[in-house]
Short mmCIF file of C-alpha atoms and ligand atoms in Angstrom, two decimals:
data_model
loop_
_atom_site.label_atom_id
_atom_site.label_comp_id
_atom_site.label_asym_id
_atom_site.label_seq_id
_atom_site.Cartn_x
_atom_site.Cartn_y
_atom_site.Cartn_z
CA MET A 367 184.17 110.88 41.19
CA HIS A 368 184.88 107.19 41.70
CA HIS A 369 185.75 105.62 45.12
CA LYS A 370 187.94 103.18 45.59
CA ILE A 371 187.64 101.93 48.60
CA GLY A 372 190.79 99.54 50.23
CA ILE A 373 189.55 97.78 53.63
CA LEU A 374 191.51 95.67 56.19
CA THR A 375 191.57 94.71 59.37
CA GLY A 376 195.46 94.46 61.79
CA GLY A 377 196.74 93.41 64.92
CA GLY A 378 194.57 90.69 66.59
CA ASP A 379 190.98 89.76 65.60
CA CYS A 380 188.04 89.20 67.16
CA ALA A 381 184.07 88.91 66.46
CA GLY A 382 183.08 91.93 65.08
CA LEU A 383 185.35 92.46 62.29
CA ASN A 384 183.41 90.60 59.80
CA SER A 385 180.00 91.99 60.11
CA ALA A 386 181.67 95.81 59.96
CA ILE A 387 183.15 94.94 56.49
CA LYS A 388 180.01 93.86 55.02
CA TRP A 389 178.67 97.02 56.88
CA VAL A 390 180.85 99.73 54.49
CA VAL A 391 180.45 96.95 51.51
CA LYS A 392 176.52 97.14 51.73
CA THR A 393 176.40 100.63 52.66
CA ALA A 394 179.54 101.74 49.58
CA LEU A 395 177.87 99.66 47.12
CA ASP A 396 173.51 100.70 48.10
CA PRO A 397 172.07 101.20 44.81
CA TYR A 398 169.07 103.32 46.79
CA LEU A 399 170.94 105.88 48.60
CA SER A 400 171.38 108.85 46.84
CA ARG A 401 174.65 109.86 46.25
CA ASN A 402 176.01 113.43 44.45
CA GLY A 403 175.63 112.99 40.39
CA ASP A 404 177.87 110.53 38.43
CA MET A 405 179.02 109.31 41.97
CA THR A 406 180.41 105.48 42.11
CA LEU A 407 182.08 103.34 44.53
CA GLU A 408 184.05 100.04 44.66
CA VAL A 409 185.21 98.23 47.92
CA VAL A 410 188.89 96.04 47.71
CA GLY A 411 189.40 93.89 51.48
CA ILE A 412 192.92 94.02 51.57
CA ARG A 413 194.10 91.08 53.22
CA ASP A 414 195.81 90.32 56.15
CA GLY A 415 195.92 94.02 57.14
CA TRP A 416 198.75 95.98 56.11
CA LYS A 417 201.05 93.36 55.65
CA GLY A 418 198.81 93.18 52.42
CA LEU A 419 199.63 96.84 51.29
CA VAL A 420 202.98 96.02 51.64
CA GLU A 421 203.52 92.85 49.43
CA VAL A 422 201.39 93.74 47.14
CA ASP A 423 202.74 94.36 43.20
CA PRO A 424 199.77 95.78 41.62
CA SER A 425 201.05 95.38 38.65
CA ASP A 426 201.19 91.56 39.06
CA PRO A 427 197.80 90.15 38.76
CA THR A 428 198.65 86.76 41.11
CA SER A 429 200.17 88.91 43.43
CA LEU A 430 196.90 91.25 43.30
CA ALA A 431 193.93 88.11 43.58
CA ARG A 432 197.15 86.61 46.48
CA TRP A 433 196.47 90.19 48.60
CA THR A 434 193.75 91.83 47.32
CA GLN A 435 189.63 91.41 47.49
CA PRO A 436 187.19 92.97 45.35
CA LEU A 437 184.13 92.85 47.69
CA ASP A 438 180.56 92.94 46.41
CA GLU A 439 176.76 92.67 48.99
CA LEU A 440 176.79 89.02 47.12
CA ILE A 441 180.08 88.16 48.39
CA VAL A 442 179.71 89.95 52.16
CA ARG A 443 176.34 88.82 52.11
CA THR A 444 176.21 86.25 55.59
CA TRP A 445 180.14 87.61 56.77
CA ASP A 446 178.26 89.53 59.86
CA ARG A 447 177.48 86.02 61.72
CA TYR A 448 181.02 84.86 61.67
CA GLY A 449 184.14 85.06 64.27
CA GLY A 450 187.38 86.34 63.09
CA THR A 451 188.66 88.20 59.61
CA ASN A 452 187.38 86.74 56.50
CA LEU A 453 190.34 89.50 54.84
CA GLY A 454 192.80 87.83 57.35
CA THR A 455 194.93 89.96 59.61
CA SER A 456 198.97 90.70 60.47
CA ARG A 457 200.88 92.60 63.51
CA THR A 458 202.92 94.20 60.26
CA ASN A 459 203.75 97.93 61.64
CA PRO A 460 204.56 99.82 57.91
CA PHE A 461 206.58 101.98 59.72
CA ASN A 462 208.90 99.80 62.14
CA PRO A 463 211.94 101.63 63.08
CA LYS A 464 214.13 98.27 62.53
CA ASP A 465 212.41 97.80 58.47
CA ASP A 466 210.43 100.64 57.17
CA LYS A 467 207.89 99.72 54.06
CA SER A 468 205.78 102.79 54.14
CA ALA A 469 206.86 103.92 51.43
CA LYS A 470 206.94 101.06 49.37
CA CYS A 471 202.91 100.78 51.29
CA LEU A 472 202.47 104.30 49.60
CA ALA A 473 203.64 103.41 46.57
CA ASN A 474 200.83 100.63 46.87
CA ILE A 475 198.20 102.55 47.30
CA GLU A 476 198.78 104.81 44.60
CA GLY A 477 199.42 101.44 42.42
CA LEU A 478 196.14 99.64 43.68
CA GLY A 479 194.15 103.56 42.77
CA LEU A 480 192.62 103.55 46.11
CA THR A 481 190.79 107.14 46.92
CA SER A 482 190.89 106.37 50.87
CA ILE A 483 191.39 103.26 53.30
CA VAL A 484 188.93 101.39 56.42
CA ALA A 485 191.46 99.77 58.60
CA ILE A 486 189.72 98.61 61.53
CA GLY A 487 191.49 97.86 64.70
CA GLY A 488 193.29 99.02 67.73
CA GLU A 489 195.81 101.11 68.92
CA ASP A 490 198.51 99.39 67.01
CA THR A 491 197.02 99.24 63.47
CA LEU A 492 195.03 102.83 63.92
CA SER A 493 198.11 104.84 64.38
CA VAL A 494 199.83 102.96 60.99
CA ALA A 495 196.49 104.72 59.55
CA HIS A 496 196.89 108.36 61.63
CA LYS A 497 200.87 108.56 60.41
CA LEU A 498 199.33 107.64 56.78
CA TYR A 499 196.88 110.41 56.77
CA ASN A 500 199.52 113.23 58.09
CA LEU A 501 200.90 111.27 54.84
CA GLY A 502 198.35 112.70 53.11
CA GLN A 503 196.33 109.91 52.98
CA LYS A 504 192.54 109.13 53.20
CA VAL A 505 192.47 107.26 55.86
CA VAL A 506 189.25 106.46 58.37
CA GLY A 507 189.88 104.34 61.32
CA ILE A 508 186.98 101.73 62.62
CA PRO A 509 187.50 101.33 66.73
CA LYS A 510 188.12 96.91 67.48
CA THR A 511 189.89 94.84 70.43
CA ILE A 512 188.63 93.07 72.88
CA ASP A 513 191.04 95.02 75.68
CA ARG A 514 188.30 97.78 74.85
CA ASP A 515 191.37 100.51 75.53
CA LEU A 516 190.83 102.55 72.89
CA ASN A 517 190.86 106.26 74.28
CA VAL A 518 187.36 108.56 73.06
CA THR A 519 185.20 105.56 72.18
CA ASP A 520 183.30 103.57 74.50
CA TYR A 521 183.24 100.93 72.54
CA THR A 522 185.52 98.66 70.80
CA LEU A 523 184.50 95.32 68.79
CA GLY A 524 184.75 91.63 69.99
CA TYR A 525 184.80 92.92 73.87
CA ASP A 526 181.18 91.98 74.48
CA THR A 527 181.62 88.92 72.64
CA ALA A 528 184.89 88.41 74.60
CA LEU A 529 183.20 89.50 77.71
CA ASN A 530 180.27 86.51 77.50
CA VAL A 531 182.93 83.81 76.57
CA ILE A 532 184.40 84.91 80.48
CA THR A 533 181.02 84.30 81.41
CA GLU A 534 180.33 81.40 79.74
CA GLU A 535 183.58 79.70 80.95
CA VAL A 536 183.82 80.36 84.57
CA ASP A 537 179.89 79.13 84.42
CA ARG A 538 181.22 76.09 83.38
CA LEU A 539 184.33 75.85 85.68
CA ARG A 540 182.25 76.93 89.20
CA THR A 541 180.80 73.94 89.22
CA THR A 542 184.08 71.97 88.61
CA ALA A 543 185.14 74.30 91.34
CA GLY A 544 182.73 73.51 93.68
CA SER A 545 182.51 69.63 93.58
CA HIS A 546 186.18 69.81 94.76
CA ASN A 547 186.52 72.22 96.60
CA ARG A 548 189.27 74.16 94.28
CA ILE A 549 190.07 77.79 93.98
CA PHE A 550 190.70 78.00 89.60
CA VAL A 551 192.58 81.35 88.66
CA VAL A 552 191.40 81.82 85.19
CA GLU A 553 193.43 84.36 82.62
CA VAL A 554 192.03 86.57 81.02
CA MET A 555 193.37 89.16 78.09
CA GLY A 556 193.87 92.86 78.60
CA ARG A 557 198.21 93.97 77.70
CA HIS A 558 197.22 96.95 79.40
CA ALA A 559 194.03 97.59 80.72
CA GLY A 560 191.75 94.97 82.80
CA TRP A 561 188.42 96.24 82.08
CA LEU A 562 187.81 92.76 80.72
CA ALA A 563 188.77 90.94 83.51
CA LEU A 564 186.78 93.56 85.93
CA GLU A 565 183.40 93.54 83.75
CA GLY A 566 184.30 89.44 82.61
CA GLY A 567 185.01 89.03 86.21
CA GLN A 568 182.08 90.80 86.94
CA ALA A 569 179.59 89.54 85.35
CA ALA A 570 180.62 86.25 85.88
CA GLY A 571 180.46 86.52 89.90
CA ALA A 572 184.28 86.03 90.42
CA HIS A 573 185.37 86.37 93.82
CA ILE A 574 188.91 88.50 93.40
CA ILE A 575 189.35 90.18 90.56
CA LEU A 576 193.35 91.44 89.79
CA ILE A 577 194.05 94.23 86.86
CA PRO A 578 197.35 95.85 85.21
CA GLU A 579 196.11 99.13 86.47
CA HIS A 580 196.60 97.71 90.31
CA ASP A 581 199.57 95.95 91.06
CA PHE A 582 198.48 92.72 93.89
CA ASP A 583 199.74 91.72 97.09
CA THR A 584 200.12 88.17 96.99
CA ALA A 585 198.91 87.74 100.45
CA LYS A 586 196.59 89.78 100.46
CA VAL A 587 194.79 87.50 97.34
CA ALA A 588 195.65 84.79 100.10
CA GLU A 589 194.28 86.17 103.12
CA LEU A 590 190.55 87.16 101.60
CA LEU A 591 190.53 83.67 99.81
CA GLN A 592 191.59 82.47 103.61
CA LYS A 593 188.67 84.20 105.25
CA ARG A 594 185.81 82.85 102.50
CA ARG A 595 186.83 79.53 103.73
CA ALA A 596 186.35 80.07 106.71
CA ALA A 597 182.85 81.88 106.33
CA GLY A 598 181.85 78.21 104.69
CA VAL A 599 182.18 78.89 100.98
CA ARG A 600 183.67 75.21 99.21
CA TYR A 601 185.33 77.64 95.71
CA ASP A 602 186.91 80.38 94.74
CA VAL A 603 186.91 82.26 91.28
CA VAL A 604 190.11 84.96 90.61
CA VAL A 605 189.77 86.49 87.60
CA VAL A 606 193.71 88.04 86.42
CA SER A 607 194.18 90.63 83.44
CA GLU A 608 197.39 88.80 81.53
CA GLY A 609 199.02 92.26 82.08
CA ALA A 610 198.81 92.76 85.83
CA LYS A 611 201.54 92.03 88.47
CA ALA A 612 202.42 91.10 91.49
CA ARG A 613 203.69 94.33 93.74
CA GLY A 614 207.68 94.55 93.65
CA GLY A 615 207.18 91.70 90.81
CA GLU A 616 207.26 91.87 86.45
CA GLU A 617 205.20 90.98 84.34
CA VAL A 618 204.86 87.33 82.96
CA TYR A 619 205.82 86.99 79.04
CA LEU A 620 205.15 83.84 77.21
CA SER A 621 208.02 84.66 75.12
CA ASP A 622 210.45 87.51 74.93
CA LYS A 623 210.16 87.74 70.97
CA THR A 624 208.56 91.18 69.75
CA ASP A 625 206.22 92.06 67.15
CA GLY A 626 206.13 95.01 64.34
CA PHE A 627 204.73 97.57 67.26
CA GLY A 628 207.72 96.40 69.67
CA HIS A 629 205.07 93.84 71.89
CA LYS A 630 205.96 90.79 73.73
CA VAL A 631 203.59 88.37 74.10
CA LEU A 632 202.50 88.31 77.54
CA GLY A 633 201.31 84.54 79.48
CA GLY A 634 201.78 83.02 82.37
CA ILE A 635 200.74 85.71 85.66
CA GLY A 636 197.97 82.40 86.45
CA ASN A 637 200.34 79.80 86.72
CA ALA A 638 202.23 82.00 88.61
CA LEU A 639 199.69 83.17 91.28
CA ALA A 640 197.58 80.03 91.39
CA LYS A 641 201.71 77.84 92.00
CA ASP A 642 201.50 81.03 95.42
CA LEU A 643 197.69 80.81 96.19
CA GLU A 644 198.43 76.77 96.39
CA ARG A 645 201.38 77.21 98.69
CA LEU A 646 200.00 80.37 100.48
CA THR A 647 196.38 79.27 101.25
CA GLY A 648 197.23 75.14 101.39
CA PHE A 649 193.63 74.66 99.32
CA GLU A 650 194.13 73.04 95.73
CA THR A 651 194.40 75.57 92.92
CA ARG A 652 194.60 75.10 89.44
CA HIS A 653 194.52 77.70 86.92
CA VAL A 654 193.15 78.07 83.23
CA VAL A 655 194.01 80.17 80.15
CA LEU A 656 191.22 81.36 78.22
CA SER A 657 193.83 82.85 75.82
CA HIS A 658 192.15 83.19 72.28
CA ILE A 659 189.07 81.47 73.08
CA GLN A 660 188.04 84.75 74.24
CA ARG A 661 188.65 85.97 70.18
CA GLY A 662 186.62 83.38 69.04
CA GLY A 663 182.96 81.86 68.21
CA SER A 664 180.32 83.91 66.41
CA PRO A 665 179.59 87.47 67.15
CA THR A 666 177.18 88.84 70.03
CA SER A 667 174.21 90.87 68.74
CA ARG A 668 175.70 94.21 70.46
CA ASP A 669 179.22 93.06 68.25
CA ARG A 670 177.33 92.58 64.91
CA LEU A 671 175.04 95.69 65.82
CA MET A 672 178.26 97.97 66.43
CA GLY A 673 180.00 96.61 63.63
CA ARG A 674 177.11 97.45 61.30
CA TYR A 675 176.80 101.18 62.66
CA PHE A 676 181.00 101.74 62.29
CA GLY A 677 180.52 100.38 59.01
CA ILE A 678 177.37 103.07 57.70
CA ALA A 679 179.46 105.38 59.63
CA ALA A 680 182.83 104.72 58.42
CA VAL A 681 180.87 105.35 54.93
CA ASP A 682 179.46 108.22 55.62
CA LEU A 683 182.97 110.00 56.52
CA ILE A 684 184.42 108.85 53.76
CA LEU A 685 181.40 110.54 51.25
CA GLU A 686 181.84 114.01 53.42
CA GLU A 687 185.47 113.23 52.95
CA ASP A 688 186.37 113.76 57.14
CA PHE A 689 189.67 111.73 56.54
CA GLY A 690 191.71 111.49 60.06
CA ARG A 691 188.75 110.83 62.02
CA MET A 692 188.18 106.72 63.66
CA VAL A 693 184.38 106.39 63.76
CA ALA A 694 183.10 105.84 67.76
CA TYR A 695 180.50 105.34 69.54
CA ARG A 696 179.89 107.91 73.05
CA ASN A 697 177.46 108.58 75.23
CA GLY A 698 175.52 106.40 73.69
CA GLU A 699 175.76 108.00 70.23
CA ILE A 700 177.76 106.64 67.38
CA THR A 701 180.43 109.55 66.17
CA SER A 702 183.50 110.34 65.24
CA VAL A 703 186.80 111.44 66.35
CA ALA A 704 190.07 112.77 65.14
CA LEU A 705 192.32 109.49 65.74
CA LYS A 706 194.89 111.57 67.05
CA GLN A 707 192.52 111.83 69.47
CA ALA A 708 191.76 107.72 70.01
CA ILE A 709 195.41 106.75 69.74
CA GLU A 710 197.51 109.53 72.21
CA ARG A 711 196.72 108.02 75.56
CA LEU A 712 194.95 104.19 76.54
CA PHE A 713 191.45 104.19 78.17
CA LEU A 714 192.37 102.63 81.67
CA VAL A 715 190.49 101.57 84.09
CA ASP A 716 190.09 104.17 86.71
CA ILE A 717 190.79 102.82 89.49
CA ASP A 718 189.17 104.90 92.36
CA ARG A 719 186.41 104.92 90.78
CA TYR A 720 185.58 101.69 89.87
CA TYR A 721 187.69 99.22 91.60
CA ASP A 722 187.82 98.20 94.78
CA THR A 723 191.58 97.83 96.55
CA GLU A 724 190.86 96.55 99.69
CA ARG A 725 188.57 93.31 98.53
CA TYR A 726 189.97 93.18 94.95
CA ASN A 727 187.04 93.48 93.01
CA GLY A 728 184.34 95.91 91.55
CA ARG A 729 183.40 99.07 93.69
CA ARG A 730 180.15 98.39 95.67
CA SER A 731 179.58 102.19 95.14
CA SER A 732 176.91 102.39 91.86
CA LEU A 733 176.14 106.31 91.81
CA SER A 734 179.32 107.49 89.90
CA SER A 735 178.60 106.01 86.65
CA TYR A 736 180.50 103.20 86.51
CA LEU A 737 179.33 101.62 83.19
CA LYS A 738 179.83 102.83 79.78
CA VAL A 739 178.57 100.27 77.49
O1 F6P B 20 194.72 93.29 71.90
C1 F6P B 20 194.47 92.20 71.71
C2 F6P B 20 195.03 90.69 72.59
O2 F6P B 20 194.21 90.25 72.92
C3 F6P B 20 195.44 91.49 73.78
O3 F6P B 20 194.43 91.28 75.31
C4 F6P B 20 196.42 89.69 73.82
O4 F6P B 20 197.81 90.50 74.56
C5 F6P B 20 197.43 90.29 72.60
O5 F6P B 20 195.90 90.52 71.32
C6 F6P B 20 197.73 88.81 71.66
O6 F6P B 20 197.65 89.23 70.70
P1 F6P B 20 198.06 87.68 69.78
O7 F6P B 20 197.00 86.59 69.10
O8 F6P B 20 198.98 88.38 69.11
O9 F6P B 20 198.91 86.91 70.63
#
């Protein structure tokens, strides 16, 4: 039997994707792993996520060169050290109700002769993977998102690198904030889930952390900051998720444009909050938006390792013919879960267990299995 594996990355890029691609390729093409009888494997990279599978014309060599890339060990040898995705990505949704391209996508999978697909992505990319699986395609998923909001996995690629960026950047702000007696509001990513703000904020020693799962009272935030100053501190750091909102207010968007999955681009809560806090406290307040810096840079050792483990497991699923599944990390072990389960709900911060709604920070009771990673 000959396996021709197509591999793609979809949605927002992040650190760790290239490691996963490398290890799918290395595992699939490993000459030392014993395979059944006459089994042979080949891996083809699809460029720009689902867009590549929609746009490619398998009968046209120029189109094939634009949208696909045959991968071998030599090509991917150094990829795990680099951030982003060397295959490119997009937020294309072949099942977009406004412009359904799923028939083309299915025809192209056949035209390319792909016997299975590895889709590396978050809830949007994996929801497409799940739909294709329901239409008879042999798909496996690998979880990635710096938001770490996918269900039934304790890790998603990119999260650890993003946490480290937040920690480093807040450390830099600390000295200038202290020198000037300022409040710094640091806006971090996290569309629906506050994990990045909560764990990044705690790692960085932020004084106030505001997350999408709990609407905040701006007057109360100002009061907490004033109390700190009254106690003698010189500066304050507030970490806020881009998806957080004030009680009775709305989420703040950069624009009203939506992507193929119906999402608008969040951004601006840091600026709005900084203005409100300066007005309410009387302390000079600045804001910083960490934005895509959180998705950039070389992957931490954790993201390289998890990319490796997830990539190897994805090939295992293919060889076991166990499709419609996502590789996952649960309770300290690499495993797999049904794609359906991974996308049926988001993994959000459980306020009662992890968040102190009085201090607007992590809870100070620790024997309730707080840190999952
Ligand atoms: O899904 C990951 C993420 O980084 C979110 O935190 C953020 O809201 C979104 O992607 C931003 O996406 P884009 O780079 O397409 O604007």
